[in-house]
Coordinates of C-alpha atoms and ligand atoms in Angstrom, one line a residue:
X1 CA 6.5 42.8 20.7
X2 CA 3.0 43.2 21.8
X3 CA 0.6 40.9 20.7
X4 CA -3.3 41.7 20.0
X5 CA -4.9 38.5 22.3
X6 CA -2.9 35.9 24.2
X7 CA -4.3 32.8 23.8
X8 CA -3.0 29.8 26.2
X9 CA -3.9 25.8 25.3
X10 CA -3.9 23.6 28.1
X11 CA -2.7 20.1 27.1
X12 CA -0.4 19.9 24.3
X13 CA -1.6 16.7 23.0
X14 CA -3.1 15.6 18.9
X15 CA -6.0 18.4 19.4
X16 CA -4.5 20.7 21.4
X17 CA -0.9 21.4 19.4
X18 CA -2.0 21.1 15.7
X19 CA -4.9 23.3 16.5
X20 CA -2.9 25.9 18.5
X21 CA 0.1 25.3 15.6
X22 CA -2.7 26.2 13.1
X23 CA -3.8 29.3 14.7
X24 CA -0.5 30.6 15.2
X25 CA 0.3 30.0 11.9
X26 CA -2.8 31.8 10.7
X27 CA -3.0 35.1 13.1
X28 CA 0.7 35.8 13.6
X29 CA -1.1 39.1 15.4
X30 CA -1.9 36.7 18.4
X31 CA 0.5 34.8 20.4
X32 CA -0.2 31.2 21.5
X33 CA 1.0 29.0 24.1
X34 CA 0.3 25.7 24.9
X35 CA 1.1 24.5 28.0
X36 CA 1.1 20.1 29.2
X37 CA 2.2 18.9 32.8
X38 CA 4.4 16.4 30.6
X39 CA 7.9 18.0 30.3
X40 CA 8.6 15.4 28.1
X41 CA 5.9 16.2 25.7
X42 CA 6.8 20.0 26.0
X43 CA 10.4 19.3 25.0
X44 CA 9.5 17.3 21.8
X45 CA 7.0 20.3 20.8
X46 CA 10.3 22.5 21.0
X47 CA 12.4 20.2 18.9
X48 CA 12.7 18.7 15.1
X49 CA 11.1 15.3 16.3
X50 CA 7.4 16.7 17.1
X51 CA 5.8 14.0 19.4
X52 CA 2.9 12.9 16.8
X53 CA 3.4 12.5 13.4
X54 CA 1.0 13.9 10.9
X55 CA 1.2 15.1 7.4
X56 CA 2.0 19.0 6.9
X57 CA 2.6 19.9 10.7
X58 CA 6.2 19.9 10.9
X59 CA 5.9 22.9 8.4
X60 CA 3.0 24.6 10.6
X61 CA 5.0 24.2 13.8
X62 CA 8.2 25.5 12.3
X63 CA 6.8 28.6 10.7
X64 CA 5.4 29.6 13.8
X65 CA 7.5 28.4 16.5
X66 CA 9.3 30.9 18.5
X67 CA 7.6 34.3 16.3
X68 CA 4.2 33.6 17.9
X69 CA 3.8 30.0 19.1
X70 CA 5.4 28.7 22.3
X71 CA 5.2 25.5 24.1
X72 CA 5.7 25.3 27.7
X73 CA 5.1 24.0 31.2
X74 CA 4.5 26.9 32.5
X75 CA 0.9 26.5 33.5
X76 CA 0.6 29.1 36.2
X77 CA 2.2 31.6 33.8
X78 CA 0.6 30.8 31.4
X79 CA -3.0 30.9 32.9
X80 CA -2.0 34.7 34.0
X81 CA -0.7 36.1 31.1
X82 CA -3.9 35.5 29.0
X83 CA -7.6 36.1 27.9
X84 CA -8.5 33.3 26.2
X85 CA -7.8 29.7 27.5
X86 CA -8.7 26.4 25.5
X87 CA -8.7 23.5 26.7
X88 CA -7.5 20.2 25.5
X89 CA -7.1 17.4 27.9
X90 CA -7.4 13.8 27.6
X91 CA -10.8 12.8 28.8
X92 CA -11.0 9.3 28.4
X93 CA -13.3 6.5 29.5
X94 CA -13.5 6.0 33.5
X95 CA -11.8 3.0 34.4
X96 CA -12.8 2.6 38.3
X97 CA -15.9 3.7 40.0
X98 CA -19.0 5.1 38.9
X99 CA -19.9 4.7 35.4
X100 CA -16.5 2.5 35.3
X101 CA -15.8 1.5 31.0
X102 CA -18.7 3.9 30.1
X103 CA -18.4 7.1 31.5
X104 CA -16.0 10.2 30.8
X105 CA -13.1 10.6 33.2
X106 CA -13.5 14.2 34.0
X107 CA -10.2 14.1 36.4
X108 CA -7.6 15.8 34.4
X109 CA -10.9 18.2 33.2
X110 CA -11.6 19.1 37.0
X111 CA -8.2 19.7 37.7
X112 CA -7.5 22.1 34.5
X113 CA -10.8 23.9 35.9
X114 CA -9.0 24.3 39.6
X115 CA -6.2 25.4 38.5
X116 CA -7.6 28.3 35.9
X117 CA -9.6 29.2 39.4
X118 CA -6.1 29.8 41.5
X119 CA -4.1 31.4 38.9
X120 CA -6.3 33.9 37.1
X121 CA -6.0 37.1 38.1
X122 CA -8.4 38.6 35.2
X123 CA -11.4 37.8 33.3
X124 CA -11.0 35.3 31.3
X125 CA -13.1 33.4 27.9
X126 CA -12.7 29.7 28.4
X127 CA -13.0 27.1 25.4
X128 CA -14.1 23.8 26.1
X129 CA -12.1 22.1 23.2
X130 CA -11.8 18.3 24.8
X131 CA -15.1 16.5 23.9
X132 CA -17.1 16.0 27.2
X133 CA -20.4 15.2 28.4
X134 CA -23.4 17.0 28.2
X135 CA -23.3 20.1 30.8
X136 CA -19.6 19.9 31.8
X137 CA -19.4 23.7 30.7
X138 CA -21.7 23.9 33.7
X139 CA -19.8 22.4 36.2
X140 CA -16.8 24.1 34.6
X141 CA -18.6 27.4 35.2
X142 CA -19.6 26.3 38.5
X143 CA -16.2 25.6 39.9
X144 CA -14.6 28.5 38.4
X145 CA -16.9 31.3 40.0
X146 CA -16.7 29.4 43.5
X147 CA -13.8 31.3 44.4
X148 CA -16.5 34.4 44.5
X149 CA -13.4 37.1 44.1
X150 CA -14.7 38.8 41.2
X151 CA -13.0 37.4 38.2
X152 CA -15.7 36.5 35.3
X153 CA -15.4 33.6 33.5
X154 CA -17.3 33.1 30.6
X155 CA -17.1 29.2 29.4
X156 CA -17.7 28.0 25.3
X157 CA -18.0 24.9 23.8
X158 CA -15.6 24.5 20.5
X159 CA -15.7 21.4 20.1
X160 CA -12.8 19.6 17.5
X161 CA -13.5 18.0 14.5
X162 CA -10.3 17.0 13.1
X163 CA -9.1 13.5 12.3
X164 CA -6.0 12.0 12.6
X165 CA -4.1 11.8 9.5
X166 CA -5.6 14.9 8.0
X167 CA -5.7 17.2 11.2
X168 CA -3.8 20.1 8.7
X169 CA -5.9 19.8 6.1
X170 CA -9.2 19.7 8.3
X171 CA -8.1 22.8 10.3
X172 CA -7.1 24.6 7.4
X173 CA -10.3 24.1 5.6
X174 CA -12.7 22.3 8.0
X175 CA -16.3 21.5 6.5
X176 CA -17.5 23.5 9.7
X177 CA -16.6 25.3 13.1
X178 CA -18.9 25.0 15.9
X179 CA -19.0 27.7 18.8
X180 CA -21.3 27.0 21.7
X181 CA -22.5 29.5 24.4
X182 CA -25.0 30.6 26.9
X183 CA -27.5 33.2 25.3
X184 CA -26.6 36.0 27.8
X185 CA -25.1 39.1 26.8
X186 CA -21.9 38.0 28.4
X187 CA -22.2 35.0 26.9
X188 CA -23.0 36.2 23.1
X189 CA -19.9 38.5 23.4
X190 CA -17.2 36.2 24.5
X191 CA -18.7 33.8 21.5
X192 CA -18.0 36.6 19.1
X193 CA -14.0 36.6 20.4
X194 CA -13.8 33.4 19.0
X195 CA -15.5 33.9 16.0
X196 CA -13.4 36.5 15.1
X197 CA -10.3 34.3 15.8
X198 CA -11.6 31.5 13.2
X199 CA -13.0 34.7 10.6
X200 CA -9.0 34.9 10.0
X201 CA -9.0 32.1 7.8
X202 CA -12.4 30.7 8.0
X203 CA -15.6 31.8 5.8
X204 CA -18.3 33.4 7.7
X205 CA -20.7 30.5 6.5
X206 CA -18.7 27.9 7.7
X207 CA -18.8 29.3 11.5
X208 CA -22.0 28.1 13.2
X209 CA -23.1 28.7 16.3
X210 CA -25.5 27.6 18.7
X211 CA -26.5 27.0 22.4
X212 CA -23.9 25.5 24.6
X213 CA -25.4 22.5 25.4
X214 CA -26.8 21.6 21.9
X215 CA -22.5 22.3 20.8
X216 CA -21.7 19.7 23.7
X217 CA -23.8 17.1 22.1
X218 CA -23.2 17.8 19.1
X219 CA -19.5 16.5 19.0
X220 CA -20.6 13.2 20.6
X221 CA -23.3 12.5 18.1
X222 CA -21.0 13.4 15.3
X223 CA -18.5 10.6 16.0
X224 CA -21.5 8.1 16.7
X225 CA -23.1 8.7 13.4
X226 CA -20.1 8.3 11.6
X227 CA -19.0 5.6 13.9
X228 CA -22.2 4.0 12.9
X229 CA -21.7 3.9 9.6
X230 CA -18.5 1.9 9.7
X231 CA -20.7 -0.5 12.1
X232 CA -23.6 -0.6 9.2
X233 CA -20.8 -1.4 6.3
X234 CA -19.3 -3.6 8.6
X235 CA -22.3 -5.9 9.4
X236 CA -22.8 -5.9 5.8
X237 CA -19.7 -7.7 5.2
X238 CA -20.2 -10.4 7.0
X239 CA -23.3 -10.6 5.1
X240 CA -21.1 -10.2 1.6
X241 CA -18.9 -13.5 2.5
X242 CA -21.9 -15.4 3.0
X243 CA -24.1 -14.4 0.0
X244 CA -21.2 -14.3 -2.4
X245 CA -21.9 -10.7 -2.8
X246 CA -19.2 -7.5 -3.0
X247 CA -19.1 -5.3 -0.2
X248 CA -17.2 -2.7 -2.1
X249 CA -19.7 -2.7 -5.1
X250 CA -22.5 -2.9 -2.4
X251 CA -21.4 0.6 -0.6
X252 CA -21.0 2.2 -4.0
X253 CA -24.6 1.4 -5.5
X254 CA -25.7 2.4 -1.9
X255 CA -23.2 5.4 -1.4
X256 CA -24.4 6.8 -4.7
X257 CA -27.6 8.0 -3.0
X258 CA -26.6 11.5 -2.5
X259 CA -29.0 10.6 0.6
X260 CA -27.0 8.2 1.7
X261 CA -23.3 9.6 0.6
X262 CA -20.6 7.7 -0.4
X263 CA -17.7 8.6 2.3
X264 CA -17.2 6.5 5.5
X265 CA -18.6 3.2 3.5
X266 CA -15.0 1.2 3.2
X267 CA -15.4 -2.2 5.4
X268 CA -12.5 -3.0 7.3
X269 CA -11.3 -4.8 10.2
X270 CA -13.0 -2.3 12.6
X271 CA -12.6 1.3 13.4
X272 CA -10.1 2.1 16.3
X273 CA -8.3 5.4 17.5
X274 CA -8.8 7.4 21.0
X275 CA -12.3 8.5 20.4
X276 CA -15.2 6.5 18.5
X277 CA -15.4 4.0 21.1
X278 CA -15.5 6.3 24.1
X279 CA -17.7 8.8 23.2
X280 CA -20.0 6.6 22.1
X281 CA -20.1 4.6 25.2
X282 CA -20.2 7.9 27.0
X283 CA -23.5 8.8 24.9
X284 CA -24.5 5.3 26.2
X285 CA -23.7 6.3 29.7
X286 CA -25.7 9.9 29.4
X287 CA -28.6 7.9 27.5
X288 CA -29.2 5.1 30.7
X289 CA -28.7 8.6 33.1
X290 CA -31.4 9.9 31.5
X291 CA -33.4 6.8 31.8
X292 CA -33.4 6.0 27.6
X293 CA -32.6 2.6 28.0
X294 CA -34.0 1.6 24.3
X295 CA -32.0 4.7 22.6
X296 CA -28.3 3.3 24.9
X297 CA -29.0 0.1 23.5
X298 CA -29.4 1.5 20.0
X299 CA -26.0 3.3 19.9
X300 CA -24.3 0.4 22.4
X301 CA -25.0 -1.7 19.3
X302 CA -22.5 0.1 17.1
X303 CA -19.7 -0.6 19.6
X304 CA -21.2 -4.7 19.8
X305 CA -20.6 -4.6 15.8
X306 CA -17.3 -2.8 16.0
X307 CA -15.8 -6.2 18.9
X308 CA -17.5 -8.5 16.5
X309 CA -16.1 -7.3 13.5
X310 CA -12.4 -7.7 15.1
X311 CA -13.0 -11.3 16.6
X312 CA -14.4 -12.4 13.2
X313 CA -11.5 -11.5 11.4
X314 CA -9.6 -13.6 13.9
X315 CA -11.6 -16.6 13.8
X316 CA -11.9 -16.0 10.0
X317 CA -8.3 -16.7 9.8
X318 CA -7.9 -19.6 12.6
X319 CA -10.7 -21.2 10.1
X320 CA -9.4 -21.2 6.6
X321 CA -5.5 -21.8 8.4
X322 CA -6.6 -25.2 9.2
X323 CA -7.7 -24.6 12.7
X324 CA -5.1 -23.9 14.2
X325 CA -2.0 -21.0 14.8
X326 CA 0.0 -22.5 17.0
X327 CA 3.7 -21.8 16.3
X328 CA 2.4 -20.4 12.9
X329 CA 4.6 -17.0 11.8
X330 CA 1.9 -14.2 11.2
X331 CA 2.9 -10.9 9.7
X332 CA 0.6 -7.6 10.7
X333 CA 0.9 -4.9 8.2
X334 CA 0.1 -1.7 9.9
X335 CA -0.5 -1.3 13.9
X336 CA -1.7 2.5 13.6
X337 CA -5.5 2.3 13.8
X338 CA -5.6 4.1 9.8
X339 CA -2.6 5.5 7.5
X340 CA -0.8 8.4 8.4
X341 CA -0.4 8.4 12.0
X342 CA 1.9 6.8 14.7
X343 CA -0.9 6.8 16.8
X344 CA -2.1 3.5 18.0
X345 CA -4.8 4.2 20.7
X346 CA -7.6 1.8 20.4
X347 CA -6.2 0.3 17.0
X348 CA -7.6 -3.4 15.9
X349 CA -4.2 -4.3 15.5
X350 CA -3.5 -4.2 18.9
X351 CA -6.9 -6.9 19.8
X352 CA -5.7 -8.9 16.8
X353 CA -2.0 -9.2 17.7
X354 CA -3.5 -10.1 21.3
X355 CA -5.6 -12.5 20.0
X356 CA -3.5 -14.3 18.0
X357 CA -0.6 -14.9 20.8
X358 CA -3.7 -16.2 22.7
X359 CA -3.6 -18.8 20.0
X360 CA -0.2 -19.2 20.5
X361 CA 0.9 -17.7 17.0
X362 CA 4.2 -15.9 16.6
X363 CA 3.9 -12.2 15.4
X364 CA 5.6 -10.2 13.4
X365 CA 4.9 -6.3 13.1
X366 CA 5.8 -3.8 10.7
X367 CA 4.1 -0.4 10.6
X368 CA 6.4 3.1 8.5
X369 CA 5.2 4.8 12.1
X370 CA 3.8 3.0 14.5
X371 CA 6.6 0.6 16.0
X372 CA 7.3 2.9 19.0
X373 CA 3.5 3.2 20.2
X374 CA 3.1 -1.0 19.2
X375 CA 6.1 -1.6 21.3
X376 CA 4.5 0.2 24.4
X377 CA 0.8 -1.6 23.9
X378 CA 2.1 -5.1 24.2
X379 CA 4.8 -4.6 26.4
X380 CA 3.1 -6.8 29.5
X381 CA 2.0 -9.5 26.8
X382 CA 4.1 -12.7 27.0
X383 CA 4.3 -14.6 23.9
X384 CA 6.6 -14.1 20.7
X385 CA 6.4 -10.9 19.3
X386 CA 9.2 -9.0 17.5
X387 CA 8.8 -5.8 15.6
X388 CA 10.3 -4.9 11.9
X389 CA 10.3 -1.7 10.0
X390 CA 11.6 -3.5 6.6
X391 CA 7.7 -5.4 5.6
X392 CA 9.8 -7.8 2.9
X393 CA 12.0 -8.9 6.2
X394 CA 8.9 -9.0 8.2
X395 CA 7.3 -11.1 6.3
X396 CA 9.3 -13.8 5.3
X397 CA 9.2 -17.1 6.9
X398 CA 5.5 -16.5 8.0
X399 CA 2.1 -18.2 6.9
X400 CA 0.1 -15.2 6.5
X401 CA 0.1 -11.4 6.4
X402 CA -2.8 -10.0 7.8
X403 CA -3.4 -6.4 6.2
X404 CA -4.2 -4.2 9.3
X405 CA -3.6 -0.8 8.3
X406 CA -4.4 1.0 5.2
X407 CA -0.9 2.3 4.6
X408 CA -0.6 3.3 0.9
X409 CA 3.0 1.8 0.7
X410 CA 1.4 -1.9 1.2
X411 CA -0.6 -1.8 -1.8
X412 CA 3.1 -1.1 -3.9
X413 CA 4.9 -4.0 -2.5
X414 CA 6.4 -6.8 -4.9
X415 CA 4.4 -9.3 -3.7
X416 CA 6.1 -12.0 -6.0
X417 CA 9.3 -11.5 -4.3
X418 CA 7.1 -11.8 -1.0
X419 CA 5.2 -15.1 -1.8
X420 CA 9.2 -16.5 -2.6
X421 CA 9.9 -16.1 1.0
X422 CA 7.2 -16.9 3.2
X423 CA 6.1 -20.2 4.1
X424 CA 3.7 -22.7 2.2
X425 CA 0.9 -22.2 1.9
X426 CA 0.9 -18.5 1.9
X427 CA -2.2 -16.5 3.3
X428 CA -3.3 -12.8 2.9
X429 CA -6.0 -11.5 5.1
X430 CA -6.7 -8.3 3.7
X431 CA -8.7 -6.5 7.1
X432 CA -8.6 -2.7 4.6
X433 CA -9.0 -3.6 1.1
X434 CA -6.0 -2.2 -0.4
X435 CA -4.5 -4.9 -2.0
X436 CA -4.7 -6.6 -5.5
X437 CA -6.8 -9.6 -5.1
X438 CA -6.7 -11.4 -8.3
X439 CA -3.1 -10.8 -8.6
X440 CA -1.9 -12.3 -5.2
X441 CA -4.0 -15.0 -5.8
X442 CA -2.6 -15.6 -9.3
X443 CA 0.8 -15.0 -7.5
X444 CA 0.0 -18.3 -5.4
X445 CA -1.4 -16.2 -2.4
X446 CA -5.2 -17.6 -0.8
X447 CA -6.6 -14.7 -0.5
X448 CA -9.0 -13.5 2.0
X449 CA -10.5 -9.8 1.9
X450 CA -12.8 -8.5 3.5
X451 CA -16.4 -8.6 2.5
X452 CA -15.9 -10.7 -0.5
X453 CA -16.0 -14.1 -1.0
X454 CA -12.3 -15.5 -0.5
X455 CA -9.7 -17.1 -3.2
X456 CA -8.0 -20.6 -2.8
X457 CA -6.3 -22.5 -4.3
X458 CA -7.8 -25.3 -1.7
Ligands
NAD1 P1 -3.9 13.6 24.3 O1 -3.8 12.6 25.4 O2 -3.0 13.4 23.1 O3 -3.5 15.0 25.0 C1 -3.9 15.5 26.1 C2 -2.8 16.2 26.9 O4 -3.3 16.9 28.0 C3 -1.7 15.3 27.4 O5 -0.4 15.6 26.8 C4 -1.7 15.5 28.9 O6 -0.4 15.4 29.5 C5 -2.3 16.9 29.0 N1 -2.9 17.2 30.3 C6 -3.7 16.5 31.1 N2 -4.0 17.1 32.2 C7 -3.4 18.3 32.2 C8 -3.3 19.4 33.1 N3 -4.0 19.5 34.2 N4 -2.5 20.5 32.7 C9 -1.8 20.5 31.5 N5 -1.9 19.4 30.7 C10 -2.6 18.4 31.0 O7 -5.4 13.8 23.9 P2 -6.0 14.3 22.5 O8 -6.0 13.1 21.6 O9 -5.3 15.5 22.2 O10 -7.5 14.6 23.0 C11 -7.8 15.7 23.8 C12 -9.3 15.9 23.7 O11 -9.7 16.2 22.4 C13 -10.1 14.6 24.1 O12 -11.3 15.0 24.8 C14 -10.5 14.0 22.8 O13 -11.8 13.3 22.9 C15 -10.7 15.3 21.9 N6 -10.5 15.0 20.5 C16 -9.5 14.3 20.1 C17 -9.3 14.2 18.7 C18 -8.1 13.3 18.1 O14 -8.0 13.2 16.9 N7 -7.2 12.8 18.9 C19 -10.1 14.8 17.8 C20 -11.2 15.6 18.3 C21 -11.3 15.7 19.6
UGA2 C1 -12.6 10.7 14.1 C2 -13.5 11.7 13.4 O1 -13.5 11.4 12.0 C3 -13.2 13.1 13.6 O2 -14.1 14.0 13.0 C4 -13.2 13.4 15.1 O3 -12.8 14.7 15.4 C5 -12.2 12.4 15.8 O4 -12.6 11.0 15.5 C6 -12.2 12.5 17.3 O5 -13.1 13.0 17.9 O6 -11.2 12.0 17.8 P1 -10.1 9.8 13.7 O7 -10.5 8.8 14.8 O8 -8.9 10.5 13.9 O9 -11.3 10.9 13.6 O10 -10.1 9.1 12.3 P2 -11.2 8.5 11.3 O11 -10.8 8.9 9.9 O12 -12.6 8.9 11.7 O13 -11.1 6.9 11.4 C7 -11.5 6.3 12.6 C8 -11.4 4.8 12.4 O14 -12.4 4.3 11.5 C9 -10.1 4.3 11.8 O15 -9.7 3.1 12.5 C10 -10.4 4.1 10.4 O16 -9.5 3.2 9.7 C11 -11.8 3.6 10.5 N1 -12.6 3.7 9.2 C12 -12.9 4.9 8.7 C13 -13.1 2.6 8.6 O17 -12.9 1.4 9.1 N2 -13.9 2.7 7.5 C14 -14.1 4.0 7.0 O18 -14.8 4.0 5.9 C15 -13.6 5.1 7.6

């Protein structure tokens, strides 16, 4: 069958295969292929155990695999047979050199770039779909044409605005779709191609577009805003437990501004996942390279909240248990940095459980998803850990739970039957809010949420 574009993805990883899955799904007239250097990664793509879990993808993936959706490792193939390449490597924060903890780590970008140069064999569109620094679709254009052998490459910013837990539902009906590219005619026309690939499903009014560099920056300053407001609420708390105030009644007399907005507001242990963290810092990093040291310092401060809020939560609980852990059995509900996803990258859960070994506690963790990926994050920490699917076994014997996932199954537990098996006296540190406070505490629970002033029986 011949299809009417071939479109490759390079890096099958959360962006690059729901994304790809959701195009396939929508424009069975194109086929799609996304392509990883992990074989491993390839082969879980191609079977009934998809290698991340989110809500509605299984059924994406299976109506499309195999009609016009392929996974492979084929990346010189790949890169041949088509017009239209995205691009969705990891590009995480440097870790060595340069810019070390605060820069991008445009390695696996460079190398992606490299290779499109030695296998294409045609013009080709190129998508800049990872979120990168400001004028890497410069240096992307610049190593592509160095070859000089005749082959035009025209490069786009489309940068993703999906989050985890909702990726379907966000790329089936995203609040907007952002295309980026140089004003030349060349330019303007490849932009069109990909508006014409979103126009499937997409309204007109929803597709913006705009220069290439203002689309780069764009994506960056999107996750610091909303990064920032979890910061804001955040600080606030700490406020709340002081003044004997309400965090959640303050966010909604503040969210009710139509101004202001009331989404992004709930207080919680800290935000985590693969991305707030490092593209703020790498905003920091373009910020002090362009010599604003007062406007890095500005947006550095959201990340300084976010460490705070996760140590305070820690010494919150070393302070109402008496001052000490030690040899205390403490229960984390949830390790996935939010509900409905396996994925732990960057989650508070992993600091906290860290933290408390440091004070010699034992942990228990139970998470519906997230056991595999906890498993690997504290694999090289010595101390007493064990993992447990079942949250009623979890939890019995310990002193506390601490709440550090917003799993909607946690808010449904019998907590009666709970408080009978743990040990005396029984804490709950709720770090999302979900829970019942009056009713664990009339239970026999102290309870300590977040934001609000605590409730002891003390
Ligand atoms: P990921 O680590 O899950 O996936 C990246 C994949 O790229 C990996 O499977 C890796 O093996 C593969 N890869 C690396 N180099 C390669 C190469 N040369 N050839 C082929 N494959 C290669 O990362 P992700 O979470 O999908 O994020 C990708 C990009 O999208 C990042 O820039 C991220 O900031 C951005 N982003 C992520 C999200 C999210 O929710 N995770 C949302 C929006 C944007
Ligand atoms: C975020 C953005 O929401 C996406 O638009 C963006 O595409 C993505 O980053 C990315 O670039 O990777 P994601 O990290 O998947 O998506 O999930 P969010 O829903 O933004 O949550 C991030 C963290 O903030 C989680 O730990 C969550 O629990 C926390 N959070 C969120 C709060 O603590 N309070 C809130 O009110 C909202």
């Amino acid at each position: 069958m011949s299809f009417e574009k071939n479109i490759l993805c390079i890096g099958a990883g959360y962006v690059g295969g729901p994304t790809m899955a959701m195009i396939a799904y929508k424009c069975p007239r194109y086929r799609v292929t996304v392509v990883d250097i992990d074989p491993e990664r390839i082969a879980q793509w191609n079977s009934d155990d998809l290698p991340i879990y989110e809500p509605g993808l299984d059924e994406v993936v299976k109506a499309a695999r195999g009609k016009n959706l392929f996974f492979s490792t084929e990346v010189e193939t790949g890169i041949r047979e088509s017009e239209i390449i995205f691009v969705s490597v990891n590009t995480p924060t440097k870790t060595f050199g340069a810019g070390a903890g605060m820069a991008a780590d445009l390695q696996y970008w460079d190398k992606t770039a490299r290779q499109i140069r030695k296998y294409s064999k045609s013009n080709k569109i190129i998508v800049e779909k990872s979120t990168l620094p400001v004028k890497t679709a410069q240096a992307m254009e610049r190593i592509l044409t160095s070859a000089d052998n005749g082959i035009r490459f025209d490069v786009l910013s489309n940068p993703e605005f999906l989050a985890e837990g909702t990726a379907i539902r966000d790329l089936e009906d995203p609040d907007r779709v952002l295309i980026g590219s140089t004003q030349t005619p060349n330019g303007l026309r490849a932009r069109d191609v990909l508006v014409e690939i979103y126009s499937n499903w997409i309204r007109s009014e929803r597709i913006i577009t705009s220069n290439i560099w203002s689309s780069e920056l764009s994506k960056l300053v999107a996750n610091a805003f909303l990064a920032q407001r979890i910061s804001s609420i955040n600080s606030i708390s700490a406020l709340c437990e002081k003044a004997d105030a309400d965090v959640e009644e303050v966010a909604r007399a503040v969210g009710m501004d139509s101004r202001v907005g009331n989404k992004f507001l709930n207080a919680s242990v800290g935000f985590g996942g693969s991305c707030f963290k490092k593209d703020i810092l790498n905003l920091v990093y373009l910020c002090r390279y362009y010599d604003l040291k007062e406007v890095a310092d500005y947006w550095e401060g959201v990340v300084g909240i976010n460490d705070y809020q996760k140590e305070r939560f820690i010494l919150n609980m070393l302070n109402v248990m008496f001052n000490t852990l030690a040899n205390k059995r403490i229960c984390l509900f949830g390790f996935a940095f939010k509900a409905d996803t396996g994925d732990t990258r960057e989650s508070p859960a992993i600091f906290a459980a860290k933290r408390l070994i440091e004070e010699r506690a034992s942990v228990v963790i139970t998470d519906p998803k997230a056991l595999k990926n906890a498993m690997k994050d504290l694999r090289d920490v010595a101390g007493e850990l064990s993992y447990v699917e079942d949250p009623y076994e979890a939890s019995a014997g310990c002193s506390a739970i601490a709440v550090m996932t917003e799993w909607a199954i946690y808010a449904d537990l019998d907590y009666k039957k709970i408080y009978r098996s743990m040990a005396k006296p029984a804490f709950i540190f709720d770090g999302r809010n979900i829970l019942d406070h009056e009713k664990l505490f009339e239970i026999g629970f102290n309870v300590f949420p977040i934001g609000k002033p605590g409730l002891t029986h003390f």
